Short mmCIF file of C-alpha atoms in Angstrom, two decimals:
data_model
loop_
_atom_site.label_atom_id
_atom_site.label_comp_id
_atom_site.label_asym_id
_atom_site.label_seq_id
_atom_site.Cartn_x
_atom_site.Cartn_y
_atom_site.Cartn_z
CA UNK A 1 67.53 47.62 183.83
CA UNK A 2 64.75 48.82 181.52
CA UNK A 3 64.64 52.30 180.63
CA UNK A 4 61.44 54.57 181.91
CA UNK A 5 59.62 57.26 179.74
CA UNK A 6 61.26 59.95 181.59
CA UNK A 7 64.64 58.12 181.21
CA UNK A 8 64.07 58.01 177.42
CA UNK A 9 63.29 62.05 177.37
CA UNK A 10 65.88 63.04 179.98
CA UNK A 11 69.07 60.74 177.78
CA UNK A 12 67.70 61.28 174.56
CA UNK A 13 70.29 63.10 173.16
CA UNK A 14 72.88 60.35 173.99
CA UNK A 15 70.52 57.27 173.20
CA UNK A 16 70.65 58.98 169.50
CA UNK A 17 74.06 58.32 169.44
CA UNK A 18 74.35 54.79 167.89
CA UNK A 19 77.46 53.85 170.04
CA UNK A 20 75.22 54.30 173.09
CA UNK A 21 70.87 53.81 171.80
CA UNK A 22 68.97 51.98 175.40
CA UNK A 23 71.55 49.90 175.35
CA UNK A 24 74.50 51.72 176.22
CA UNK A 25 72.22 53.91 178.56
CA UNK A 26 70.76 51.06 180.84
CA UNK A 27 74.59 49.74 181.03
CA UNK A 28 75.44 53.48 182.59
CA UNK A 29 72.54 53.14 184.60
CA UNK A 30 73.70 50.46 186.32
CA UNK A 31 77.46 51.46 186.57
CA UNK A 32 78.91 52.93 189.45
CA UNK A 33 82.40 55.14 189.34
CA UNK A 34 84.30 56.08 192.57
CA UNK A 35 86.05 60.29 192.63
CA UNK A 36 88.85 60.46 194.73
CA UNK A 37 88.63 64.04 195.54
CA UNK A 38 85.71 66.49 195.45
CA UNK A 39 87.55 69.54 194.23
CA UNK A 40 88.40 70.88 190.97
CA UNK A 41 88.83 67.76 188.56
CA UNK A 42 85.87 65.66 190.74
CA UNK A 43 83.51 68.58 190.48
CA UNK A 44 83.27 68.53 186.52
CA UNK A 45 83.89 64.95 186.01
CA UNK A 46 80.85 64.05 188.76
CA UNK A 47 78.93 66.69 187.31
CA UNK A 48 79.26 65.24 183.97
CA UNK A 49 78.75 61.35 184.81
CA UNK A 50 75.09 62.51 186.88
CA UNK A 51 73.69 64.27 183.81
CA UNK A 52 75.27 61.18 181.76
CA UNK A 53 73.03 58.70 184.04
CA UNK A 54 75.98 57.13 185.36
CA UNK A 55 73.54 55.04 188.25
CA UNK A 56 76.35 55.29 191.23
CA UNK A 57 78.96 57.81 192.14
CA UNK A 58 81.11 57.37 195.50
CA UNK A 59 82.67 60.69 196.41
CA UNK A 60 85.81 60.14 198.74
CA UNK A 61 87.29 63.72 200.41
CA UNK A 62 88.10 64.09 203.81
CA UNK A 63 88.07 68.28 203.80
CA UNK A 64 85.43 70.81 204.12
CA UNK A 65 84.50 73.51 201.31
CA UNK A 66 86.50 76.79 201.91
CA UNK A 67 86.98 80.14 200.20
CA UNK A 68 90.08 79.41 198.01
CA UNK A 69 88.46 76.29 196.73
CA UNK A 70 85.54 78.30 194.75
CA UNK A 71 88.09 79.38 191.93
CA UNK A 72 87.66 76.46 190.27
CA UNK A 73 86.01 73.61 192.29
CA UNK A 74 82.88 74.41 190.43
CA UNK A 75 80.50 71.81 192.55
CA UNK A 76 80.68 74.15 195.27
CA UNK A 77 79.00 77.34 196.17
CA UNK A 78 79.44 80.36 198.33
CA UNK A 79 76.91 79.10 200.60
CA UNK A 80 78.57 76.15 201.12
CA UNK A 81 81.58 77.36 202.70
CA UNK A 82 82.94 74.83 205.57
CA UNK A 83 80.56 71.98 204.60
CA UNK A 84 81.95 68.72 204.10
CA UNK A 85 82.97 68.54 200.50
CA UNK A 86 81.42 64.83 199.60
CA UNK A 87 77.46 66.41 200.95
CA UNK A 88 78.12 69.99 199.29
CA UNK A 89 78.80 67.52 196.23
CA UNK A 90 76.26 64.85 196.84
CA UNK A 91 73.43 67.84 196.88
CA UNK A 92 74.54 69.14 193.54
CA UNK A 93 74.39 65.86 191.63
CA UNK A 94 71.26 64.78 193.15
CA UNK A 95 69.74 68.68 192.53
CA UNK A 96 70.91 68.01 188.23
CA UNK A 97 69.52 64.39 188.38
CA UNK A 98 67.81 62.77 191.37
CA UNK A 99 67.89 59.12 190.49
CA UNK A 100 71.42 58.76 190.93
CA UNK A 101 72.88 57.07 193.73
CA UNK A 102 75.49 59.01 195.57
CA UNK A 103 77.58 56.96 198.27
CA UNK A 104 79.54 59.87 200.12
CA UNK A 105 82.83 58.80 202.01
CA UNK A 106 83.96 61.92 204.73
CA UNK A 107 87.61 60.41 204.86
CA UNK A 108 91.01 60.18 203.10
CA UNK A 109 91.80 57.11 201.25
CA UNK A 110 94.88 55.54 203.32
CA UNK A 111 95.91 51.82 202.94
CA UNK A 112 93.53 50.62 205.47
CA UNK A 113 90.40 51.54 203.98
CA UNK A 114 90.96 52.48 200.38
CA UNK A 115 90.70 48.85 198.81
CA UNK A 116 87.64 48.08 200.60
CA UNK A 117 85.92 51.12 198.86
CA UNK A 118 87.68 50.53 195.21
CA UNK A 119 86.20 46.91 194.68
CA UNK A 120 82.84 48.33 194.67
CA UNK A 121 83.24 49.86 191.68
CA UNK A 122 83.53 49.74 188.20
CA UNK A 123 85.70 52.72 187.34
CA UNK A 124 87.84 54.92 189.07
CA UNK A 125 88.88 58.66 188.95
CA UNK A 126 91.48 60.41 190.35
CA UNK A 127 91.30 63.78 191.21
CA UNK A 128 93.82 64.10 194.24
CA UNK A 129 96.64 66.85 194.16
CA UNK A 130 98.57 64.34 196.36
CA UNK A 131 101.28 62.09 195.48
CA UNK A 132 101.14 59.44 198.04
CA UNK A 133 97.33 59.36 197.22
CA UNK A 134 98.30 58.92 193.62
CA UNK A 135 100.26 55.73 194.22
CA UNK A 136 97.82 54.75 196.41
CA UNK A 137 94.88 54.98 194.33
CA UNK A 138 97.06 53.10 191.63
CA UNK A 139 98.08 50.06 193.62
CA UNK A 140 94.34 50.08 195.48
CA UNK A 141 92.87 49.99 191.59
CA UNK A 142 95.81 47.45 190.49
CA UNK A 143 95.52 45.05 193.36
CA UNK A 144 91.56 44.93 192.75
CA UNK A 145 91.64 44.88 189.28
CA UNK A 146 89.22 48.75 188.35
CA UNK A 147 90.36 50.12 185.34
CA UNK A 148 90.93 54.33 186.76
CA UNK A 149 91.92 57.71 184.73
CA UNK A 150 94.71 59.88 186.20
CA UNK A 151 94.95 63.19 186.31
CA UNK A 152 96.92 66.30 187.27
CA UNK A 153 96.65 70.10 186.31
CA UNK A 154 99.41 72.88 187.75
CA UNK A 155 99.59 76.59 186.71
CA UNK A 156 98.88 76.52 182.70
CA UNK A 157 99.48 72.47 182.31
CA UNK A 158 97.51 69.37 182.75
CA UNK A 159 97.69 65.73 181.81
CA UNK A 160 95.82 62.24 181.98
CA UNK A 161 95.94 58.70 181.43
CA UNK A 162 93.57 55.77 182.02
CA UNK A 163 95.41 52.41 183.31
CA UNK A 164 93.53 49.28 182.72
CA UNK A 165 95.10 46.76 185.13
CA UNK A 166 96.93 43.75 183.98
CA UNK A 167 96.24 45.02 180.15
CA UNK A 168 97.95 48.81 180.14
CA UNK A 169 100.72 50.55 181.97
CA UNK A 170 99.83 52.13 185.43
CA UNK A 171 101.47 55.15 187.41
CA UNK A 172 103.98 53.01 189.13
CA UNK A 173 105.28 52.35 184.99
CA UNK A 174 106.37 55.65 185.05
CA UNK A 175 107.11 56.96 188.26
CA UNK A 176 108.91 54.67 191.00
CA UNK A 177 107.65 57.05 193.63
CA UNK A 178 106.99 59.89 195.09
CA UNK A 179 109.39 62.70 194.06
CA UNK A 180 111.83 64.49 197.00
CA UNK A 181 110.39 67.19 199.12
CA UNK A 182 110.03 70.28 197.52
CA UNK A 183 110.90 69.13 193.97
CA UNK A 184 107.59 69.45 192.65
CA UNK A 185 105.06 72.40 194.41
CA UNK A 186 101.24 71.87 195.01
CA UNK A 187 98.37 73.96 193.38
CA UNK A 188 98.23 75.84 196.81
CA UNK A 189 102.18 77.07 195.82
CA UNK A 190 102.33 77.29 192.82
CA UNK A 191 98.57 78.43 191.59
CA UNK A 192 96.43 76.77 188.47
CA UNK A 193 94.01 78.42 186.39
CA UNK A 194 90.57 77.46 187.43
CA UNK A 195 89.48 76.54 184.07
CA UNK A 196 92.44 73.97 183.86
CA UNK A 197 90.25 71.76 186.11
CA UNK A 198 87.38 71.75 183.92
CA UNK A 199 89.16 70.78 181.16
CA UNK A 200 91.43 68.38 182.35
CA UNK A 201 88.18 66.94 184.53
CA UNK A 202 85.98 66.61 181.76
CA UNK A 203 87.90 64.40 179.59
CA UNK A 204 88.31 61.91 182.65
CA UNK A 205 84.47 61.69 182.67
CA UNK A 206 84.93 61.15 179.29
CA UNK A 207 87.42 57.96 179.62
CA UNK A 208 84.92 56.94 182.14
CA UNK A 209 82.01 57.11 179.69
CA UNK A 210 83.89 55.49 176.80
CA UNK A 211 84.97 52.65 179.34
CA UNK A 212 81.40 51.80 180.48
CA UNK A 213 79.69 51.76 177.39
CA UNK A 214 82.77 49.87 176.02
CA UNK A 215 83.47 52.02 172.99
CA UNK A 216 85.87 54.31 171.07
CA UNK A 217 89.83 54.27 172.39
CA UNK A 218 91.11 54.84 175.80
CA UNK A 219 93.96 56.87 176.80
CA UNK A 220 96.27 53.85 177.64
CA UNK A 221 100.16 53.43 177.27
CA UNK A 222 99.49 56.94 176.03
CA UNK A 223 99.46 60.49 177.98
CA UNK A 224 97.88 63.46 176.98
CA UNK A 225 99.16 66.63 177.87
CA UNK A 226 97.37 69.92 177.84
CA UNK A 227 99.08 73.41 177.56
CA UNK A 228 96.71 76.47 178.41
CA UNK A 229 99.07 78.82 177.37
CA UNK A 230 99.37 77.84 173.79
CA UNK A 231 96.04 75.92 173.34
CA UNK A 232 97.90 72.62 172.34
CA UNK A 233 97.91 68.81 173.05
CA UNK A 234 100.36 67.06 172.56
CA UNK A 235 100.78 62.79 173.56
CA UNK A 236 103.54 61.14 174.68
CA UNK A 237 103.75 56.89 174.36
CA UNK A 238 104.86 54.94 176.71
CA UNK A 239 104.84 51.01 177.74
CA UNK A 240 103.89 48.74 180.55
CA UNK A 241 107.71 48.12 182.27
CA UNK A 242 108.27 44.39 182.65
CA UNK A 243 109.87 45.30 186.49
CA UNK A 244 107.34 47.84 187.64
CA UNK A 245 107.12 46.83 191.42
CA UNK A 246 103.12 46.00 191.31
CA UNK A 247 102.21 45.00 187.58
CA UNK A 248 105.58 43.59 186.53
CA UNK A 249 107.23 39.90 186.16
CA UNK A 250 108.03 39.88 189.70
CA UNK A 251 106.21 42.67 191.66
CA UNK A 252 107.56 43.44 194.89
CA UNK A 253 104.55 45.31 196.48
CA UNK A 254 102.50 42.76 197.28
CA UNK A 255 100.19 44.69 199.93
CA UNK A 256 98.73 48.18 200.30
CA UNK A 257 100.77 50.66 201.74
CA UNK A 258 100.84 54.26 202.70
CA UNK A 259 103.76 56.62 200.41
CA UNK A 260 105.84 59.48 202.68
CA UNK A 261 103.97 62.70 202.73
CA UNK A 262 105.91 64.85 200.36
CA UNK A 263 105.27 67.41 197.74
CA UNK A 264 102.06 68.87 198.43
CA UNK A 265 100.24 70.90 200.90
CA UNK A 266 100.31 70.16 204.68
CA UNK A 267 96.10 69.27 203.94
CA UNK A 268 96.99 66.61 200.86
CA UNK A 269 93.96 67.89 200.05
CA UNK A 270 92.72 67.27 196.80
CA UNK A 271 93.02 69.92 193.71
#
């Protein structure tokens, strides 16, 4: 993919960058990344990847745009209130840069569907406030091999980590499952500050960048954790587990599947 005149004008300020020049930007160009979740982590990340050029963005969200979203789900407007999150989305990328692509799925990801939409792609972001999403995202973007960056914010705290299957650790490394009713309260209990999301959201569009263009160091075997409250990060290591039940010695998942319902709103809507 060549780059046009007004490509040249419109990226120039990346193409300067000598870890991207045409290059890098025709590879973007002709990338496409998948957002699980149109809310507050998918609206600065997809914000970020259209202006970047990325060429294709899916947008997977099942739930309409309401009041309480508008805190921080900074894709949507006031006058978009109850329409579907993925076209209230779609409009704003296309409105910041109209030659991207922008496939729109009106649905929740459940075993059935999700791996059919994930092999499409080249990267993968999650932005779902939803545990049994989370796993399912994981195994989806395990079982067809699309490196994706996780992500969670409550209250004052966030965190991330990108999982590169078959080379890095993924979720199911570190959590076995979905944690016990209750244990663990949703953004909708508990609150989050708005802003959390655009932090937190921003550097996954970031590990998506780096990823495509094949440069700097991704945030694998590693997690980085954000406190508000005190400005700090702080990472913790950790390493691929030889019996994880999907990317171990002898994984035991072999097929998609849909986790128990637990933990989060009675929507499991995203963030």
């Amino acid at each position: 993919m060549s780059l046009s005149i007004e490509d040249i004008e419109r990226y120039s300020r990346q193409i300067l960058l000598k870890q991207v020049g045409g290059k890098g930007q025709e590879k973007l160009l002709a990338s496409k990344v998948l957002i699980f979740g149109a809310g507050g982590l998918g609206s600065p990340a997809s914000l970020y990847l259209a202006a970047a050029g990325v060429g294709t963005i899916g947008l997977i969200d099942g739930d309409d745009v309401d009041l309480t979203n508008l805190q921080r789900q900074i894709v949507h407007f006031t006058s978009d209130l109850g329409t579907p999150k993925v076209r209230s989305a779609a409009d704003k990328l296309t409105a910041i840069n109209p030659s991207v692509k922008v496939e729109t799925y009106q649905e929740r990801a459940f075993a059935d569907n999700v791996l059919d939409i994930v092999k499409h792609y080249d990267f993968v972001l999650d932005g779902t406030d939803n545990f049994p999403a989370k796993f399912l995202i994981n195994d989806a973007c395990c079982f067809a091999g699309v490196p994706y960056s996780h992500a969670g914010i409550l209250r004052f705290d966030g965190q991330l980590f990108t999982v590169v299957p078959r080379q890095s650790a993924c979720y199911r490394c570190l959590f076995d499952g979905p944690p016990p009713a209750g244990v663990v309260p949703s953004c909708s209990q508990a609150g989050v500050l708005g802003a959390m999301a655009g932090v937190i959201g921003c550097l996954q569009a970031t590990e998506a960048l780096k990823y495509l263009l094949g440069i700097g160091e991704l945030l694998t075997d590693r997690m980085l954790v954000f406190d508000a409250l005190s400005l700090r990060f702080r990472e913790v290591k950790f390493k691929r587990n030889p019996r994880c039940p999907i990317c171990g010695e002898f994984p035991t998942i072999t097929e998609l599947r849909d986790e128990e319902q637990v933990a989060c709103d009675l929507k499991g809507a995203p963030v």
